[in-house]
Coordinates of C-alpha atoms in Angstrom, one line a residue:
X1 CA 0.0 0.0 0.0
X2 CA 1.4 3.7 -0.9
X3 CA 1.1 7.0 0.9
X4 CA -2.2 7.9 1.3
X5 CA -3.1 11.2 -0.3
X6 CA -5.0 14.2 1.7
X7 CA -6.7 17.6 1.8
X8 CA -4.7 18.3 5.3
X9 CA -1.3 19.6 3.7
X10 CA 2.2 18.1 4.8
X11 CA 4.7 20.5 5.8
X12 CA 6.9 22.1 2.6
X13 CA 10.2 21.2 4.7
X14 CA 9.4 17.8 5.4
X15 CA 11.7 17.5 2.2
X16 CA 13.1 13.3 1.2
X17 CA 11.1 12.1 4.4
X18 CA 7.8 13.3 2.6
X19 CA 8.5 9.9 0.1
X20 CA 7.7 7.5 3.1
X21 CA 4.2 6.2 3.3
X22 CA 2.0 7.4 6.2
X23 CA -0.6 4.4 4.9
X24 CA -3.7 6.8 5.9
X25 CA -4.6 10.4 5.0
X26 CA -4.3 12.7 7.9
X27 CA -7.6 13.4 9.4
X28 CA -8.4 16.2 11.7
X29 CA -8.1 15.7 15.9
X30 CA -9.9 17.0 19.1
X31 CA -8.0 16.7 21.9
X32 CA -8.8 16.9 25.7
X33 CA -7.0 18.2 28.5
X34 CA -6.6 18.0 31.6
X35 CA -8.8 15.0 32.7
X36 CA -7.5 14.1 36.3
X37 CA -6.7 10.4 36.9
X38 CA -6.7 9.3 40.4
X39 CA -3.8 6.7 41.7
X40 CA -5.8 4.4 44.1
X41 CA -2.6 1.9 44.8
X42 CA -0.5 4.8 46.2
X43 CA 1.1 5.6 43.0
X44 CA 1.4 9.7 44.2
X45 CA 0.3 11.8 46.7
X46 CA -3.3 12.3 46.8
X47 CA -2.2 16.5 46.1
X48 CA -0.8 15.3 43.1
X49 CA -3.4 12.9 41.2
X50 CA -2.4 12.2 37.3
X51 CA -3.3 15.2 34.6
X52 CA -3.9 13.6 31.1
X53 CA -3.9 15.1 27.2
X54 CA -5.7 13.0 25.1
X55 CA -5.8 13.5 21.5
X56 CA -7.6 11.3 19.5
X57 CA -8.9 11.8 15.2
X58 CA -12.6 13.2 14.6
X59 CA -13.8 9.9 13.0
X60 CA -12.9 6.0 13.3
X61 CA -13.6 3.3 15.7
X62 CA -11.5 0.3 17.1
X63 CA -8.7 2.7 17.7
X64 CA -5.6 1.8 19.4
X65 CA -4.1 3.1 22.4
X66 CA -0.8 5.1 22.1
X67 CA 0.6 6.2 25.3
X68 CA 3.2 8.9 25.5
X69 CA 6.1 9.4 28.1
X70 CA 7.7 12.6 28.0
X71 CA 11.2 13.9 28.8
X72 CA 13.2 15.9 30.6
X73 CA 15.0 18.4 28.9
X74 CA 15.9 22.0 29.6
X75 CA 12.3 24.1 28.5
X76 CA 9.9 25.1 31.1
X77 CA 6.2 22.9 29.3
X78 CA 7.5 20.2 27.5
X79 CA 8.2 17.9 29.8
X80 CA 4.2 17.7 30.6
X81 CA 1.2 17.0 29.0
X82 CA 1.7 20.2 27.2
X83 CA 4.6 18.6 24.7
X84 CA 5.7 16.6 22.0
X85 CA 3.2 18.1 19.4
X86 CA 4.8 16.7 16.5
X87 CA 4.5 13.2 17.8
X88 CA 0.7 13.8 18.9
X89 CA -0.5 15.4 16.4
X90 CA 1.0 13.0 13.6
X91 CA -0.3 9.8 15.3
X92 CA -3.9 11.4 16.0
X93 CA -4.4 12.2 12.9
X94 CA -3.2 9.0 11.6
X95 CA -5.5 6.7 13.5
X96 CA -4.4 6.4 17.1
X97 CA -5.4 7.8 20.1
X98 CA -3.1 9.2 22.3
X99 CA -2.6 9.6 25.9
X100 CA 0.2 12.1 27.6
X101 CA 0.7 12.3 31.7
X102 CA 2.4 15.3 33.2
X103 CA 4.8 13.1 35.6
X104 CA 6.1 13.8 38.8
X105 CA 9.3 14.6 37.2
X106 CA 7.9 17.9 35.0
X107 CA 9.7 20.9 35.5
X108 CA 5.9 22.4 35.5
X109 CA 5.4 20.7 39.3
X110 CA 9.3 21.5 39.8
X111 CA 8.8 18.7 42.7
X112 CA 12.1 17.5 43.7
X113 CA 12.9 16.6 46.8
X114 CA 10.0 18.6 48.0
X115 CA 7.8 14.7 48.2
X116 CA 10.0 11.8 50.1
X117 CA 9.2 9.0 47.2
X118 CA 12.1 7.3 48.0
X119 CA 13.7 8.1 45.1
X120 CA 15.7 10.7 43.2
X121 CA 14.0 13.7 41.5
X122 CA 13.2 12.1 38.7
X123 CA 10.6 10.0 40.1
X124 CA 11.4 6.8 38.1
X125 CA 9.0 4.0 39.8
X126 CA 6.4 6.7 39.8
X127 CA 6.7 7.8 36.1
X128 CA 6.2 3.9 35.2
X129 CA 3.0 3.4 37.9
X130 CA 1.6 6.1 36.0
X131 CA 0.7 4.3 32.7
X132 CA -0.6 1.3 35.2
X133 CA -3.2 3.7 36.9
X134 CA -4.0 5.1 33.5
X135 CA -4.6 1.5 31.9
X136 CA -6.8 0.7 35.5
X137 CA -8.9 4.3 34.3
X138 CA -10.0 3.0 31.5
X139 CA -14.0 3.0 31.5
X140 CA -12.7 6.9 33.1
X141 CA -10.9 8.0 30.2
X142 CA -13.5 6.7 28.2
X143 CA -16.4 8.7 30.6
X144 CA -14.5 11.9 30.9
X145 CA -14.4 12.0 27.2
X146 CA -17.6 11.4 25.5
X147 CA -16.5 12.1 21.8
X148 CA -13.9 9.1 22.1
X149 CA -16.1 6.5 24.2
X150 CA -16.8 3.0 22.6
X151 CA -14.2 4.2 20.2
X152 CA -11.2 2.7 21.4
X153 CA -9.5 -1.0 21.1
X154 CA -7.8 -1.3 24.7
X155 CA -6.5 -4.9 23.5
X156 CA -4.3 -2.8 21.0
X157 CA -2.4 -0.7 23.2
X158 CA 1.2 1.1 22.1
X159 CA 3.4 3.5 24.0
X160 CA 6.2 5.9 22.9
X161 CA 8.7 7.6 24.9
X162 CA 11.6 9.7 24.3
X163 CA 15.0 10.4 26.4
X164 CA 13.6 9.6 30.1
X165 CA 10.4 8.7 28.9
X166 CA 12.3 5.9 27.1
X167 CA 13.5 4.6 30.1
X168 CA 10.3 4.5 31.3
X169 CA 8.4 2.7 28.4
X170 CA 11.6 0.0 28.6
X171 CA 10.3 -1.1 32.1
X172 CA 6.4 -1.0 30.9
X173 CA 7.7 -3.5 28.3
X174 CA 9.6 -5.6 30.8
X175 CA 13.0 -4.6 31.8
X176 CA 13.9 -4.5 34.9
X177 CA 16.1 -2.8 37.6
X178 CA 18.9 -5.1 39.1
X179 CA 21.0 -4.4 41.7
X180 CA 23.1 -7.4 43.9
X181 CA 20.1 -7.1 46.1
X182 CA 17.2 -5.9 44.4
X183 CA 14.8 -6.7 41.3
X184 CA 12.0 -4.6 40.3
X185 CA 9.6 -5.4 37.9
X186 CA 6.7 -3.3 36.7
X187 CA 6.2 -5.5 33.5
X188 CA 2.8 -4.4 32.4
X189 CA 1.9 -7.2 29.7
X190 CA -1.4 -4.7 28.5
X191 CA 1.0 -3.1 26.5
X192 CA 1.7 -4.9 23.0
X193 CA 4.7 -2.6 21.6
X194 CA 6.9 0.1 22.4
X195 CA 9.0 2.7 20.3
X196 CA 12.0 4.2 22.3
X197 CA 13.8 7.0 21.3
X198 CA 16.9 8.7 22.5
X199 CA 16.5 6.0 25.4
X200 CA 19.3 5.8 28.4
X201 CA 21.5 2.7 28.4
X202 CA 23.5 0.4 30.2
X203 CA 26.3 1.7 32.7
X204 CA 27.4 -1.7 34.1
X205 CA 26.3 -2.9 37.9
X206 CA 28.4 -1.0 39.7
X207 CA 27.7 2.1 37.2
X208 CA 31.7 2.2 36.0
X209 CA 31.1 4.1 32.7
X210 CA 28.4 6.8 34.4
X211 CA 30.0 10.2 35.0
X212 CA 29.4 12.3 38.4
X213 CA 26.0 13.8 36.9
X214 CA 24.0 10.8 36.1
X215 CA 25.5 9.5 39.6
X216 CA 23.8 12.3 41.5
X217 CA 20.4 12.6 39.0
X218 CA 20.0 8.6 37.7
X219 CA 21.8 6.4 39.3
X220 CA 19.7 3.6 38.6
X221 CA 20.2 3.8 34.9
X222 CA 23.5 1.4 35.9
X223 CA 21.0 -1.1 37.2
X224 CA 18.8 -1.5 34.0
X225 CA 18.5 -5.3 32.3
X226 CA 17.0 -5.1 28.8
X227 CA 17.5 -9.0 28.5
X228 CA 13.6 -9.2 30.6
X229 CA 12.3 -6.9 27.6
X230 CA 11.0 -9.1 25.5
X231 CA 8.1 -7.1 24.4
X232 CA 8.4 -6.1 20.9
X233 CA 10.7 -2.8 20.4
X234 CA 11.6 -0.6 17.8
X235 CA 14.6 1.7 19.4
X236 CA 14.7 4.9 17.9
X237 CA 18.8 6.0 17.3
X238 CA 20.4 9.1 16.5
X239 CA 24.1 9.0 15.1
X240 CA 25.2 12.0 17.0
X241 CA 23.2 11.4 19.8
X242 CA 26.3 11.7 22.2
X243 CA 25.5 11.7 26.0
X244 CA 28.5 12.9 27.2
X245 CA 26.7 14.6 30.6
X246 CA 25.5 10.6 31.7
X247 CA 27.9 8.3 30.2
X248 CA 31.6 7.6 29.1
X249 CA 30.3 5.4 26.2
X250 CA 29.2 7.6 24.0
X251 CA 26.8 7.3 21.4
X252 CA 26.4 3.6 21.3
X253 CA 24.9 3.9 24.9
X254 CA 21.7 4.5 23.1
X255 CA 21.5 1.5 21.2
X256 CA 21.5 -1.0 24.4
X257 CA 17.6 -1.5 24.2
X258 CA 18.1 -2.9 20.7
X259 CA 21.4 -4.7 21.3
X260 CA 20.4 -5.7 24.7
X261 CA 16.7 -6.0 24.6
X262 CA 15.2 -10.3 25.0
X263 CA 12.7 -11.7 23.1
X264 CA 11.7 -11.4 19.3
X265 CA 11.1 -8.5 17.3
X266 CA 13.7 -5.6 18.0
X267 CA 14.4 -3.7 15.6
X268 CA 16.6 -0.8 15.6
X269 CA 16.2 3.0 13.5
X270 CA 19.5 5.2 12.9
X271 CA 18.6 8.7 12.0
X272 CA 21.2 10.1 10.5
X273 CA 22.6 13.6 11.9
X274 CA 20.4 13.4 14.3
X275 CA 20.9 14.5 18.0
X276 CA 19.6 14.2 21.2
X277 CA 15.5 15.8 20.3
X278 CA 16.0 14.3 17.0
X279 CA 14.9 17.5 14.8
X280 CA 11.9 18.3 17.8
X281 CA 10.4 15.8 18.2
X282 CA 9.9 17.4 21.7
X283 CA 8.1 20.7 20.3
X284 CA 8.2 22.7 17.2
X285 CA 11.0 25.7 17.2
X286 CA 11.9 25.5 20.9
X287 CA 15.2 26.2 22.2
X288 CA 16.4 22.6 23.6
X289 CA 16.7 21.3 19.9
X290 CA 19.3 24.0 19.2
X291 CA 21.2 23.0 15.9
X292 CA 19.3 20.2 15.5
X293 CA 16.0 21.6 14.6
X294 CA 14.9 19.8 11.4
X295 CA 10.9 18.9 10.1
X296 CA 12.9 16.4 7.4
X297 CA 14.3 14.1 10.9
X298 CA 11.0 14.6 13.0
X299 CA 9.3 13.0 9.8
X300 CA 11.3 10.1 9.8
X301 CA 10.8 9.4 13.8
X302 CA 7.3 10.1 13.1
X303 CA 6.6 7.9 9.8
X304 CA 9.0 5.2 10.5
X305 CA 7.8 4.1 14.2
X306 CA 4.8 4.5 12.6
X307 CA 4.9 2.1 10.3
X308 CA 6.9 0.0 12.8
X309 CA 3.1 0.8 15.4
X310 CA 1.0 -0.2 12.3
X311 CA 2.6 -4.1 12.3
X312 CA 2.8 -4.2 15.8
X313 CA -1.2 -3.6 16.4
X314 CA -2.5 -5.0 13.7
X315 CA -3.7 -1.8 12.0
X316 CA -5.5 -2.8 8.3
X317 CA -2.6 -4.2 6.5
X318 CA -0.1 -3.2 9.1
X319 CA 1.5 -6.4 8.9
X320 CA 3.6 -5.2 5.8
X321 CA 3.3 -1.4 6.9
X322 CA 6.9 -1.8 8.3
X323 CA 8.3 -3.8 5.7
X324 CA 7.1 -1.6 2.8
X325 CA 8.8 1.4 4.5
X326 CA 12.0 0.3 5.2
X327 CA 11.9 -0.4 1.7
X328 CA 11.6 2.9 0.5
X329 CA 14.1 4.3 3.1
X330 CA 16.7 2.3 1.6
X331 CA 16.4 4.8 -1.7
X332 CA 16.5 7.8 1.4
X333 CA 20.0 6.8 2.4
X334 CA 20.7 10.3 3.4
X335 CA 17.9 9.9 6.3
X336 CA 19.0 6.4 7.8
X337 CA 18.7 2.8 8.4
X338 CA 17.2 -0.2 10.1
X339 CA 18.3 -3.2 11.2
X340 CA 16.3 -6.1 13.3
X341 CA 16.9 -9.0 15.2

């Protein structure tokens, strides 16, 4: 099946990336925000319940479930329900509904050590209980929002996360934290695929290759095993994606999930000249994508875990969604490559 033709026009800079298929014309979204979740099993503070965005297209039933984790990053919104546009609004308009938390760990709460978690600011047991209390919610979500209810397929659920948000949709898929005297698992099996980009990697058990910052912000990024991941993954790599401020390993740090990850079906996408936001994938024009910005790289994230989302729920002919675009990327050689395992 080829790109999809539509009335909704494509952005003029999306340039080489405009050749892969999306598989369905864009259709307009509605979107909701906040609806307030509440954590019954302790997740958070009861000050502190779970805000939501959901953004889901006008018309369609059967619709699968995309979760999004956000960031961290350096602007004052996006790490919130507030950002990551460009991945919403391509993936609404495409056929998914989509639903954003604001975690503990936004810079719009600015928590920190003001709540004893038992953890570092970054909340990381918290930021993965989340999506479990959001999949519990789900007659809620569907109540709260009356233009989307009996519309959605919760057996067809997908998340996506980016940087930190990475590392949190790794442990919804089954990795798990491991430490000489510790294991955590918060494995939730509801969730059929995940897509991880920029993601944290592996530092070693006693955290040897982490430098003095990751030590202080993320220390359990040195306990992380990807071998218990063997829900399908598509890790989402950029080529000059180099973490100097977390690890000594440089850029291949980011590939662990793929290289790492159990099971079947892991694949792994290089975008090329792409750094840490890959293009903005975070927001349109904002200031933590620097250099970087690019429409051309955001449309390859967007279209290629796409494609990769498509196979992985069963959307239409999904099964060969993947296939057919990696296809046509290998005549985009300037944009990247895949490779699976």
């Amino acid at each position: 099946m080829s790109s999809t033709t539509s009335s909704i026009p494509e952005h003029a800079l999306l340039n080489l990336a405009a050749h892969l298929p999306t598989f369905t014309p864009r259709t307009p979204t509605l979107s909701l925000s906040p609806l307030i979740i509440s954590t019954p099993n302790g997740n958070r503070p009861q000050k502190y319940p779970i805000n939501i965005r959901i953004t889901a297209p006008t018309v369609g039933s059967s619709l699968p479930v995309l979760l999004l984790s956000h960031g961290q990053g350096s602007s004052n919104n996006l790490s919130s329900l507030n950002g990551y546009a460009p991945l919403v609004d391509y993936y609404a308009s495409h056929g998914f509904v989509v639903i954003q938390p604001t975690h503990l760990s936004s810079k719009t709460l600015s928590l920190g050590a003001k709540l004893k978690l038992g953890e570092p600011p970054l909340f990381w047991k918290s930021r993965i209980l989340d999506f479990h209390d959001i999949l519990d919610a789900q007659s809620d979500i569907e109540a709260g929002f009356p233009a989307i209810a009996g519309r959605l397929d919760w057996s067809r659920v997908g998340i996506i996360g980016h940087s930190m948000g990475a590392h949190t949709a790794s442990f919804l898929l089954g990795a798990q934290y491991k430490s000489p005297h510790t294991t955590i698992t918060l494995h939730d099996p509801r969730i059929r695929a995940g897509v991880l980009i920029g993601a944290p990697g592996h530092d070693g058990p006693d955290g040897a290759t982490q430098t003095p910052m990751a030590k202080s912000v993320a220390p359990f990024f040195a306990h992380t095993d990807f071998n218990t991941m063997t829900t399908p993954a598509l890790t989402v790599f950029g080529d000059e994606d180099v973490p100097d401020y977390l690890t000594t390993r440089g850029v291949e740090w980011h590939r662990d999930p793929f290289v790492l990850g159990g099971g079947d079906k892991k694949d792994l996408l290089t975008v090329k000249e792409a750094g840490h936001i890959f293009g903005g994938v975070s927001g349109w024009d904002v200031r933590e994508t620097g250099e970087d910005e690019s429409v051309e790289r955001v449309g390859v994230v967007c279209r290629m875990a796409g494609a990769w989302l498509r196979r992985e729920l069963g959307m239409g002919d999904g099964d060969k969604s993947w296939e057919e675009a990696c296809e046509v990327l290998k005549g985009l050689e300037g944009l990247g490559s895949v490779e699976g395992k």
